[in-house]
Tab-separated table of C-alpha atoms in Angstrom:
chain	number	residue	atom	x	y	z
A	1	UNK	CA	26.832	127.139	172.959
A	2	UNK	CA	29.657	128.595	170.353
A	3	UNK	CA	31.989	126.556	168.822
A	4	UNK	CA	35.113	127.648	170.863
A	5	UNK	CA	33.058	127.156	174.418
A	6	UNK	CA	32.415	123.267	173.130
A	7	UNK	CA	35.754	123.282	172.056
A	8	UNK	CA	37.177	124.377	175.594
A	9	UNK	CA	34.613	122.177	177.187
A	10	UNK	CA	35.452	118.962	175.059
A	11	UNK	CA	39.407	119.644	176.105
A	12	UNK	CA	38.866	119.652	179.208
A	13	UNK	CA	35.993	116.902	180.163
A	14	UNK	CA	38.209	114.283	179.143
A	15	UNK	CA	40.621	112.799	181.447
A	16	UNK	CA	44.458	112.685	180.718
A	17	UNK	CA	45.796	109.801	180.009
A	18	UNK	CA	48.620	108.030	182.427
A	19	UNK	CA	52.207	108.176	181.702
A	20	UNK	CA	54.005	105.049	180.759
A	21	UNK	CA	54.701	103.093	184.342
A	22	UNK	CA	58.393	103.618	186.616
A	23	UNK	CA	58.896	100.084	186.202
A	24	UNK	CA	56.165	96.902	186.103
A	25	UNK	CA	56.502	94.270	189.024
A	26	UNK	CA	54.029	90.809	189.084
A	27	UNK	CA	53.729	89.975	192.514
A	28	UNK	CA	50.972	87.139	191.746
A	29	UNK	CA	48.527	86.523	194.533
A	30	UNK	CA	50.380	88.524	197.319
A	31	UNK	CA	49.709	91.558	195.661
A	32	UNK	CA	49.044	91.692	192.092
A	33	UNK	CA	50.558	93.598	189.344
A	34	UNK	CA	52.743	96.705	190.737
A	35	UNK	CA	53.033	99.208	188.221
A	36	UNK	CA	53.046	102.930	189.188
A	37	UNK	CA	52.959	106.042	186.782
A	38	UNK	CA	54.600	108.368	188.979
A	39	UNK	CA	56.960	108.498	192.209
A	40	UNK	CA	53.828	110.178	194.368
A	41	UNK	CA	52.053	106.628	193.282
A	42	UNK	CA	55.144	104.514	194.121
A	43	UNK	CA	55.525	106.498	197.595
A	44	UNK	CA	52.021	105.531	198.430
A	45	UNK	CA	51.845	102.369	197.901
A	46	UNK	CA	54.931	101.602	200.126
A	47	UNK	CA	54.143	104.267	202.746
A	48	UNK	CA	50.691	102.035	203.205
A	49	UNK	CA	52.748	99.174	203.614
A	50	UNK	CA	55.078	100.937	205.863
A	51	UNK	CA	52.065	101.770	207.838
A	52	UNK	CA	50.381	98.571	208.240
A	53	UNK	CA	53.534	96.664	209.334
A	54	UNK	CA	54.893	99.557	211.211
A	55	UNK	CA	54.327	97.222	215.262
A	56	UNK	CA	57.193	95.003	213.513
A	57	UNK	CA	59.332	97.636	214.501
A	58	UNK	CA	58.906	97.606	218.227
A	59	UNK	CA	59.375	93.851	218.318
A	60	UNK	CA	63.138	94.093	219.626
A	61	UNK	CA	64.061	90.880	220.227
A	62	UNK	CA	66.104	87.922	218.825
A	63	UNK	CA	66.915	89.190	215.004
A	64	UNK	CA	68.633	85.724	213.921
A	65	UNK	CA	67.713	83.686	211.334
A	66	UNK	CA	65.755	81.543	213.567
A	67	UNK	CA	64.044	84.287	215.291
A	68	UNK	CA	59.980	84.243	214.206
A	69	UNK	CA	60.309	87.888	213.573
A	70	UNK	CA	63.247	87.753	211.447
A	71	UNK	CA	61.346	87.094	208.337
A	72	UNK	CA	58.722	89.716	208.720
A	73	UNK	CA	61.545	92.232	210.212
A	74	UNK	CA	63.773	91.498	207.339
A	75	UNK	CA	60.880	91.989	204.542
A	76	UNK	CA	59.801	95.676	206.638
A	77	UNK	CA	64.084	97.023	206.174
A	78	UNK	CA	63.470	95.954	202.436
A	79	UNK	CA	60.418	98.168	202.424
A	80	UNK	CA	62.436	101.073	203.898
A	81	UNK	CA	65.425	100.470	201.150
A	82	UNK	CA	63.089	100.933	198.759
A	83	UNK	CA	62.053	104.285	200.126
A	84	UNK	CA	65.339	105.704	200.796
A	85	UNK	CA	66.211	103.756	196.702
A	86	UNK	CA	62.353	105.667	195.489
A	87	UNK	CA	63.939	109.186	196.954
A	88	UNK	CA	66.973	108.896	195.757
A	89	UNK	CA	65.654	108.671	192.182
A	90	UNK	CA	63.394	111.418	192.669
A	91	UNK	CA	66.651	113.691	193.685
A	92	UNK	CA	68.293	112.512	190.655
A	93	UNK	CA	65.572	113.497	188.400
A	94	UNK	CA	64.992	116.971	190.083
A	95	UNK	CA	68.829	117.466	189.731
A	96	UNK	CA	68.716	115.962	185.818
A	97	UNK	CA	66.148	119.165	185.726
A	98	UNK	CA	68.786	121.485	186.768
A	99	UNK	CA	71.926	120.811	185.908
A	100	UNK	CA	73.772	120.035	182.589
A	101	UNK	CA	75.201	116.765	182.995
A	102	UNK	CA	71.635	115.050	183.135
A	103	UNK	CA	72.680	112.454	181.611
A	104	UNK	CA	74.574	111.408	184.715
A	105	UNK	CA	71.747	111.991	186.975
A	106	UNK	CA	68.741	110.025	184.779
A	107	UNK	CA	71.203	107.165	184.564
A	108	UNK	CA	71.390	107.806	188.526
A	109	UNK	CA	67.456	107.766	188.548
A	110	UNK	CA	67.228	105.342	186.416
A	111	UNK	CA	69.279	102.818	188.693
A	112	UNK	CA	67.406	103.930	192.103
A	113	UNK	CA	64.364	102.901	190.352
A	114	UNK	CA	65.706	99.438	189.179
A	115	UNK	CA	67.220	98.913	193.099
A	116	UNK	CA	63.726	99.983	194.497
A	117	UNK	CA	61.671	97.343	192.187
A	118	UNK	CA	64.904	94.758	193.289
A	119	UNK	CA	63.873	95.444	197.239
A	120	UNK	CA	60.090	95.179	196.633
A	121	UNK	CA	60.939	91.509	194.836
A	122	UNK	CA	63.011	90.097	197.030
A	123	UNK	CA	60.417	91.516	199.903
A	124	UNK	CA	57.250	89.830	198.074
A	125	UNK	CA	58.443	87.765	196.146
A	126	UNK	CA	61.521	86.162	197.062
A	127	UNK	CA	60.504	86.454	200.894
A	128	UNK	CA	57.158	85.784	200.858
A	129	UNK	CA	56.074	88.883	202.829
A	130	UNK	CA	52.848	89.027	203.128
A	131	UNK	CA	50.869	92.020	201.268
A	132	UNK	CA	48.962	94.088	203.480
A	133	UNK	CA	46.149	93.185	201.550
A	134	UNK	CA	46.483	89.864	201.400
A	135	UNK	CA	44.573	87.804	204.189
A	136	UNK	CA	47.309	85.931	205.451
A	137	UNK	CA	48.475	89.989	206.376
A	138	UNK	CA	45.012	90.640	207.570
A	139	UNK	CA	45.096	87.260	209.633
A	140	UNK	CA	48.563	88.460	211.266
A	141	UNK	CA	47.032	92.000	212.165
A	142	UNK	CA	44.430	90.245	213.901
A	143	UNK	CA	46.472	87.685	216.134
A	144	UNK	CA	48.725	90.706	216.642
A	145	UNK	CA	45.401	92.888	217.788
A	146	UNK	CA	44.043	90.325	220.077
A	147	UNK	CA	46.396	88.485	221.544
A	148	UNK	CA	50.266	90.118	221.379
A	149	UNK	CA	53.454	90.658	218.818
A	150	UNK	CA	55.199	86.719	219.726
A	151	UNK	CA	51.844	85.379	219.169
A	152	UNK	CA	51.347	87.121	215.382
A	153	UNK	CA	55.284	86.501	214.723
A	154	UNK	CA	54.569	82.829	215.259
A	155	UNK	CA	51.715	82.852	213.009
A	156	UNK	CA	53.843	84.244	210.456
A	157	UNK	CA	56.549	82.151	211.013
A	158	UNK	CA	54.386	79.190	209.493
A	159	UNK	CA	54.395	80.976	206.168
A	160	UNK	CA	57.891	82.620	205.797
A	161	UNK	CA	59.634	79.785	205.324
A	162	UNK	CA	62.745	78.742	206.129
A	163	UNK	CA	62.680	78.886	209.650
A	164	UNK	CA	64.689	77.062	212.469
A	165	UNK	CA	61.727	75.932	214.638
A	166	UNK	CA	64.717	74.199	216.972
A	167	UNK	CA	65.466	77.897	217.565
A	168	UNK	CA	62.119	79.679	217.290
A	169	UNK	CA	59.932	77.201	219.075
A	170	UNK	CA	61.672	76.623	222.259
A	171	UNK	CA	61.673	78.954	225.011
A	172	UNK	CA	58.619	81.039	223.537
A	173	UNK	CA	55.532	82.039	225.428
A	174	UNK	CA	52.062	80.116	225.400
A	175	UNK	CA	50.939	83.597	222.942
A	176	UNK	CA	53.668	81.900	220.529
A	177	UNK	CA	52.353	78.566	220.918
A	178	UNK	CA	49.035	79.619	219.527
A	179	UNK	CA	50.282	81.902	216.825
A	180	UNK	CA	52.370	78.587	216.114
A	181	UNK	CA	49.214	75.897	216.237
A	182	UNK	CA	46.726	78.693	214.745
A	183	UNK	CA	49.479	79.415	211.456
A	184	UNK	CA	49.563	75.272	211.049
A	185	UNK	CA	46.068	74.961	211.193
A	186	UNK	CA	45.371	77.485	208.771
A	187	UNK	CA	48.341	76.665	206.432
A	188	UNK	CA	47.577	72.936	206.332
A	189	UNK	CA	43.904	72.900	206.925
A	190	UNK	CA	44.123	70.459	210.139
A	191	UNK	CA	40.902	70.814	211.162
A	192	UNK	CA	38.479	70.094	207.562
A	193	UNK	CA	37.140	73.534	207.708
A	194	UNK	CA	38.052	77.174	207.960
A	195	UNK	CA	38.614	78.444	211.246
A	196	UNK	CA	36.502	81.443	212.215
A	197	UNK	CA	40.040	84.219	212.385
A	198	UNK	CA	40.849	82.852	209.172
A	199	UNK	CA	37.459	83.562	208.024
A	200	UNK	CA	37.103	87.296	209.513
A	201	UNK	CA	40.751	87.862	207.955
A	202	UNK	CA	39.752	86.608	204.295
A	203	UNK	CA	36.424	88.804	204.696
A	204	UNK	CA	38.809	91.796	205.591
A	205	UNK	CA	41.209	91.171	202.843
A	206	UNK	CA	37.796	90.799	200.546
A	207	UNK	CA	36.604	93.922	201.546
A	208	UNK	CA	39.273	95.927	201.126
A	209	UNK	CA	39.837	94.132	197.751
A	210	UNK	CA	36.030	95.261	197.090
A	211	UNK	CA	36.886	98.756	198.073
A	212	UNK	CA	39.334	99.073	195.888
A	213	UNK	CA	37.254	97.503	193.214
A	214	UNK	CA	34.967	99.712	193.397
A	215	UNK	CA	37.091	102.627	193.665
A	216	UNK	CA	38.512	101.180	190.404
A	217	UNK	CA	35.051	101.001	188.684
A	218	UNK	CA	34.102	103.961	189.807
A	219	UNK	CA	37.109	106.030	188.225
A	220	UNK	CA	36.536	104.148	185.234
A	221	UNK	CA	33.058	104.860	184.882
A	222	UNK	CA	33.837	108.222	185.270
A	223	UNK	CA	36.424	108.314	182.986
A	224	UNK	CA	34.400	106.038	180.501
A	225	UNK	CA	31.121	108.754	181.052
A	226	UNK	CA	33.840	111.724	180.580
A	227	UNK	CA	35.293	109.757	177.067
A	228	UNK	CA	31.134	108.685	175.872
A	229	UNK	CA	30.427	112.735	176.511
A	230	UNK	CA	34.032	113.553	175.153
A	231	UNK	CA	32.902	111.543	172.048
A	232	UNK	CA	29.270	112.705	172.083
A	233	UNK	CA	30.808	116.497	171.722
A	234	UNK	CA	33.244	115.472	169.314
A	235	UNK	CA	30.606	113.841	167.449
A	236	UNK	CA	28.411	117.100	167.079
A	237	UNK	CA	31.166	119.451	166.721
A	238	UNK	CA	32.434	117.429	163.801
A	239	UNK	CA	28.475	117.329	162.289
A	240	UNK	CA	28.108	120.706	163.148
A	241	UNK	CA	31.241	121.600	161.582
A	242	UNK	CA	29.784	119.622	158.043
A	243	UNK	CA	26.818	120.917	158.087
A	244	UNK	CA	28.799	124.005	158.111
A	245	UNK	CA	31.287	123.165	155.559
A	246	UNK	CA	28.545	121.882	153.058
A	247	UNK	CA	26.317	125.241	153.774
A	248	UNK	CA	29.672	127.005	153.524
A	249	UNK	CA	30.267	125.399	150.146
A	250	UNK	CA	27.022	125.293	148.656
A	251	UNK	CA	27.167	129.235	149.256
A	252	UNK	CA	30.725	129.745	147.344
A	253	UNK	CA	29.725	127.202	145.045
A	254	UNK	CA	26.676	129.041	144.128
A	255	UNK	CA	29.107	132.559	144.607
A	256	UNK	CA	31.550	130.710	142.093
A	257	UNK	CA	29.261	129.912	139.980
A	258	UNK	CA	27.913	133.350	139.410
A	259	UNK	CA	31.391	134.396	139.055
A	260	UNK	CA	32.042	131.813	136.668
A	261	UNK	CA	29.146	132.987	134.266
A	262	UNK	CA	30.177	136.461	134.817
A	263	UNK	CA	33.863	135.585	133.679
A	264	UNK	CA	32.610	133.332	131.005
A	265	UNK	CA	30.489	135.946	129.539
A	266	UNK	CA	32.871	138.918	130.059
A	267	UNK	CA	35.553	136.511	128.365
A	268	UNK	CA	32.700	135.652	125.706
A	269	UNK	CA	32.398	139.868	124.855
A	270	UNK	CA	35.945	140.146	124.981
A	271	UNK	CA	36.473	137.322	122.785
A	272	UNK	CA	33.574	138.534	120.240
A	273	UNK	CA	35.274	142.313	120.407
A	274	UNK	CA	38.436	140.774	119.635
A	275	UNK	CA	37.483	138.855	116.447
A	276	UNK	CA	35.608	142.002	115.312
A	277	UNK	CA	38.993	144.227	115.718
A	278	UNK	CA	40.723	141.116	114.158
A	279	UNK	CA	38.560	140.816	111.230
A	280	UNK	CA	38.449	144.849	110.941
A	281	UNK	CA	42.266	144.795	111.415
A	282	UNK	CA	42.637	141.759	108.669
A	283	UNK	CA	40.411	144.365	106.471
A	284	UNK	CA	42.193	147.254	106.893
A	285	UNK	CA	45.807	145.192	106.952
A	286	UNK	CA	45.576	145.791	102.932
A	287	UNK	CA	44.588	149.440	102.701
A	288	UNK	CA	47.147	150.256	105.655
A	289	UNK	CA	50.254	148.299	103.485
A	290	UNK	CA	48.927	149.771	100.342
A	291	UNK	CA	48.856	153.840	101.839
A	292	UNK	CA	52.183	152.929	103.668
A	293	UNK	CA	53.441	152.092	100.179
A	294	UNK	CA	51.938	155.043	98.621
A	295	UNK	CA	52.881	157.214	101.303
A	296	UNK	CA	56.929	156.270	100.815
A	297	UNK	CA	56.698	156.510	97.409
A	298	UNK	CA	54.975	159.845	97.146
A	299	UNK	CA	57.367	161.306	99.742
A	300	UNK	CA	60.477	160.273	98.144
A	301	UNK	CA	59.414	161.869	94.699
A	302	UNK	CA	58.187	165.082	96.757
A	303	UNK	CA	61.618	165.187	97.586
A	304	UNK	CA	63.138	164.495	94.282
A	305	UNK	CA	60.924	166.860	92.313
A	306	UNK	CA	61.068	169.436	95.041
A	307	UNK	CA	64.674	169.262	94.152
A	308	UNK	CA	64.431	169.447	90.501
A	309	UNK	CA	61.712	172.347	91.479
A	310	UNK	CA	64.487	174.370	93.246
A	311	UNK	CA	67.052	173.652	90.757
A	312	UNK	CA	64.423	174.500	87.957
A	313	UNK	CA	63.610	177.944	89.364
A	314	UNK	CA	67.321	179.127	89.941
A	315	UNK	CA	68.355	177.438	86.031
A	316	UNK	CA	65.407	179.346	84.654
A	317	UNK	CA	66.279	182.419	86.739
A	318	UNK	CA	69.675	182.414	86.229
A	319	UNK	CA	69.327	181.600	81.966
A	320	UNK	CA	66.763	183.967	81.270
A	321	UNK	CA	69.042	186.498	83.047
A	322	UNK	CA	72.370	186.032	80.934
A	323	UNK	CA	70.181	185.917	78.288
A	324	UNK	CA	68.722	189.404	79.033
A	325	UNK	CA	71.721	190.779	80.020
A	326	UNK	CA	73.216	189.369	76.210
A	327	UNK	CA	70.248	190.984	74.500
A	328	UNK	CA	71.507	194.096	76.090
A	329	UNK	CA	75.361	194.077	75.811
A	330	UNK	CA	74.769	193.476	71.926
A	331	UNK	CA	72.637	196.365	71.212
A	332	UNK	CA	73.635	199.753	70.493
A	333	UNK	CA	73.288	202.611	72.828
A	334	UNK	CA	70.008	204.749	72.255
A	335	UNK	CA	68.439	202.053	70.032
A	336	UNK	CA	65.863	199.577	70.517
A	337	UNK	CA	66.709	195.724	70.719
A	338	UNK	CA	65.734	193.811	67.284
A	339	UNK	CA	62.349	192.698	67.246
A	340	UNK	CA	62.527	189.180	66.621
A	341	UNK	CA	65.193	188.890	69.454
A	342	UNK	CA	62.577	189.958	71.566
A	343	UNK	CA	60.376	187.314	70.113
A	344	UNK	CA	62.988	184.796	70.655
A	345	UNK	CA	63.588	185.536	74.403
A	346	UNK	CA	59.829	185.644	74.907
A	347	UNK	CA	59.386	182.500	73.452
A	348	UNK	CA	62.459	180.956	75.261
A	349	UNK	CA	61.004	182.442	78.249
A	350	UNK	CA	57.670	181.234	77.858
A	351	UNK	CA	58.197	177.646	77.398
A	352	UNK	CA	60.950	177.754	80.702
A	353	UNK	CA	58.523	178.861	82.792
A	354	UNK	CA	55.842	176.649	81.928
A	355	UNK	CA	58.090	173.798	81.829
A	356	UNK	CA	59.067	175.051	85.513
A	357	UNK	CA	55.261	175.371	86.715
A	358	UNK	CA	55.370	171.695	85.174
A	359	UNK	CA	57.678	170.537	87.652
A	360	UNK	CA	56.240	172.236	90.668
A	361	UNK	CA	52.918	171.199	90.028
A	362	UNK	CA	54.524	167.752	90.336
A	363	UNK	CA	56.301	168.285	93.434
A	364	UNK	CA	53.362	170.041	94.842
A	365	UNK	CA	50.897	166.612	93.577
A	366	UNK	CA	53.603	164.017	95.699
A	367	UNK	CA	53.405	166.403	98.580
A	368	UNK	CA	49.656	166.768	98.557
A	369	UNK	CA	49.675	162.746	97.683
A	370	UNK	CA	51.895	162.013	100.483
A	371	UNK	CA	50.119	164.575	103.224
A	372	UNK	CA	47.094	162.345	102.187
A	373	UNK	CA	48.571	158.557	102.429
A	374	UNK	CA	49.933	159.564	106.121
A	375	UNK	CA	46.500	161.383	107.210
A	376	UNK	CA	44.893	157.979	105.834
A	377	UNK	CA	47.252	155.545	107.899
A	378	UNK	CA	46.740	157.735	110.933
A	379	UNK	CA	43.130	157.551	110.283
A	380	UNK	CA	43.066	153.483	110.451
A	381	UNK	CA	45.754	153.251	113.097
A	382	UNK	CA	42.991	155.552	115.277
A	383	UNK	CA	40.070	153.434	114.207
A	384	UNK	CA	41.332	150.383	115.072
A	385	UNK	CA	42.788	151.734	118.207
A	386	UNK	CA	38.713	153.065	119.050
A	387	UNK	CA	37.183	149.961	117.862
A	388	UNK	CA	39.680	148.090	120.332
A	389	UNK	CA	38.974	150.520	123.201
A	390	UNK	CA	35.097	150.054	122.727
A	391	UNK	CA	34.471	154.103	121.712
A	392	UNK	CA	32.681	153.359	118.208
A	393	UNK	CA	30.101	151.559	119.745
A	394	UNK	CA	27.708	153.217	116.989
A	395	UNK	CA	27.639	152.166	113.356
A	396	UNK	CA	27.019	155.643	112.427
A	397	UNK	CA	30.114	156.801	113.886
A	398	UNK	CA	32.019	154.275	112.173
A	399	UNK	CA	30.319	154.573	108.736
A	400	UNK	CA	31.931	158.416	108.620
A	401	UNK	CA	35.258	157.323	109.749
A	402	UNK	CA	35.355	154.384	106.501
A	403	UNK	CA	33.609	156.986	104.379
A	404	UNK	CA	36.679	159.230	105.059
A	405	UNK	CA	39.395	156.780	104.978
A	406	UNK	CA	38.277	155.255	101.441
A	407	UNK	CA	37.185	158.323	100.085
A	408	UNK	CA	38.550	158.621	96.516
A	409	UNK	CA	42.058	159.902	96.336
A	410	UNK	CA	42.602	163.024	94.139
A	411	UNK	CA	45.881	163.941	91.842
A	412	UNK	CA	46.923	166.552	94.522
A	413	UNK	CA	46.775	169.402	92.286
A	414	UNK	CA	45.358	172.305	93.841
A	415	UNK	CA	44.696	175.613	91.887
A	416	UNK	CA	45.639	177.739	94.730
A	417	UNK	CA	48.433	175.710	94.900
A	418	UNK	CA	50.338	176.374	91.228
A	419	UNK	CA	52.542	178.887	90.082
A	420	UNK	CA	50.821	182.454	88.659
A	421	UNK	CA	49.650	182.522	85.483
A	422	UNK	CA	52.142	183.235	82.456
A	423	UNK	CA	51.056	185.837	79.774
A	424	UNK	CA	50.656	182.939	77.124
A	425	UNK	CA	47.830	181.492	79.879
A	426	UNK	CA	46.258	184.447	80.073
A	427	UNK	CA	46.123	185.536	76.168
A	428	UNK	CA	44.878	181.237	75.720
A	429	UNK	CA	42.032	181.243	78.542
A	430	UNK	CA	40.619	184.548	77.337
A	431	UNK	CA	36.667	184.105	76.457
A	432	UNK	CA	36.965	180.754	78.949
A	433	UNK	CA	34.322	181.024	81.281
């Protein structure tokens, strides 16, 4: 059976509890403890007692005080308020349903009900009318069976008291003697032992009291067998349901578990790869400051000396061509300059342009310097950045990157890279290999 069939089943085995009572009315012996759960109950109850003194109603005689059907008369109109008092609530609520103003019409109900309980007390109670299970009721029905109405009013009579027996005796027929003697008798016990109508009437009243006993034992056992299989069902649903829970949870805790270790040793790696990219960033912090330093200072003297280089080439440019053009203006036309002026200006031009190749050899050492500080901080920046991202999982591949980054540094002088050689050069390297 699945869960949700149990479920359904368990909902609906159990009985449903009674509503809180109309109102709660203590009759004592002559009727016990009147307290019904719903008009349908209430209507019952005094539609059976309707029923069972409903030959009251053809006795049409005397209706005084004194008359021996008064009492029993009087008590069957209180039954009938209370019906017409029992519907009139039950209008009010249906109306309280419908309307708005229901607060008008549950105070309406709520007074019906209270004049309804007031009839069945001053009936029962206050009266003395005899229940219809009762056996002084049974005892009535019987004189009222065998012999006629006068004779069962009589009988009555003894036991709804006050009556005026100067007018309720006299005048009445033999029946209404013996109702009369046979009510005395019973009431008082004349005779030392229990008459053999009284006995028949108490045996009715028993039996129908052991009907209804049983009827009430028999709803309860139901209702206690519906609870002990409601509770049986409750009781393995709610095992079933831990036995699930705890196979439930031992599988997610083993599930978590596994997790867990995963986590734990993913966060472990991660943890391990992050100390080894800290301590290779702490070890390349230095190197990276010291190229970053290297690198500025190397670019802003490339820039100075490239300015001095410019400035250098147009001075020496400029110089050595006044000074030509002097050599020129001061000698004569069709003659040769003087010899050692052309020494002079060779010399002078010598030593300018070597002292220029001087200056762009330094220029051209920053800028070599400084192309190799930047290629070196771009070179650690990308290591760390592969270490981090788990792509230099070989040390091979790691030892050429570190053999490249601290690779010694040169002076940035290039051959290719200097000015053409001057005639002094040339005449000085000759016989160099």
């Amino acid at each position: 059976m699945s869960e949700d069939n149990q479920a359904e089943e368990i909902e609906t085995s159990a009985p449903e509890p009674k509503p809180e009572p109309l109102f709660t009315l203590d009759l004592g012996a002559n009727g016990g403890v009147l307290a019904p759960t719903s008009y349908a109950e209430i209507k019952s109850w005094i539609e059976t007692e309707l029923t069972f003194w409903g030959w009251v109603s053809r006795y049409s005689h005397r209706t005084s005080e004194g008359d021996p059907g008064y009492r029993l008369q009087l008590g069957l109109q209180m039954l009938r308020q209370a019906q017409q008092h029992l519907v009139d609530a039950e209008k009010n609520k249906s109306d309280a349903n419908k309307v708005e103003e229901n607060q008008k019409n549950l105070a309406a109900e709520k007074s019906n009900q209270e004049r309804c309980q007031s009839r069945i007390r001053e009936a029962y109670v206050g009266g003395k009318f005899p229940h219809s299970s009762t056996s002084a009721a049974k005892r009535i029905q019987q004189l009222q069976a065998s012999s006629d109405d006068i004779s069962a009013f009589m009988y009555a009579a003894v036991y709804l008291q006050p009556v005026n027996a100067q007018n309720s005796i006299y005048g009445q027929p033999l029946s209404g003697w013996r109702g009369l003697v046979e009510g005395l008798v019973d009431r008082y016990d004349l005779i030392g032992e229990v008459s053999d109508g009284r006995q028949q009437a108490a045996e009715a009243s028993f039996e129908q009291l052991r009907n209804k006993a049983e009827q009430f034992v028999s709803e309860k056992s139901q209702a206690c067998d519906a609870l002990h299989r409601d509770y049986a069902g409750l009781t393995d649903s709610v095992r079933q349901e831990a036995e699930r829970q705890v196979t439930e949870f031992g599988e997610s805790h083993t599930r978590w578990q596994a997790e867990f270790d995963q986590l734990k040793a993913k966060h472990q790696q991660d943890m391990e790869k992050l100390r080894k990219t800290f301590e290779e960033e702490m070890g390349l912090r230095a190197p990276a400051l010291y190229w970053k330093d290297k690198q500025k200072t190397h670019g802003t003297w490339s820039n100075v000396w490239g300015a001095v280089s410019f400035l250098g080439i147009v001075g020496a440019a400029s110089g050595l061509g006044f000074q030509i053009h002097d050599l020129l203006k001061n000698t004569p036309a069709n003659t040769a300059p003087e010899t050692w002026r052309l020494a002079v200006l060779a010399l002078v031009a010598v030593f300018t342009v070597w002292g220029v190749r001087l200056i762009v050899r330094l220029f051209l050492s920053h800028q070599h310097l400084y192309t190799d500080a930047q290629e070196r901080i771009t070179m650690v920046q990308t290591y760390l950045s592969l270490m981090e991202g788990e792509h230099l999982a070989s040390r091979k591949d790691r030892q050429l990157i570190l053999q490249a980054l601290f690779r010694p540094a040169s002076d940035g002088l290039v051959k290719d890279e200097g000015v053409p050689f001057s005639l002094a050069e040339v005449i000085t390297r000759q016989g160099k290999p």
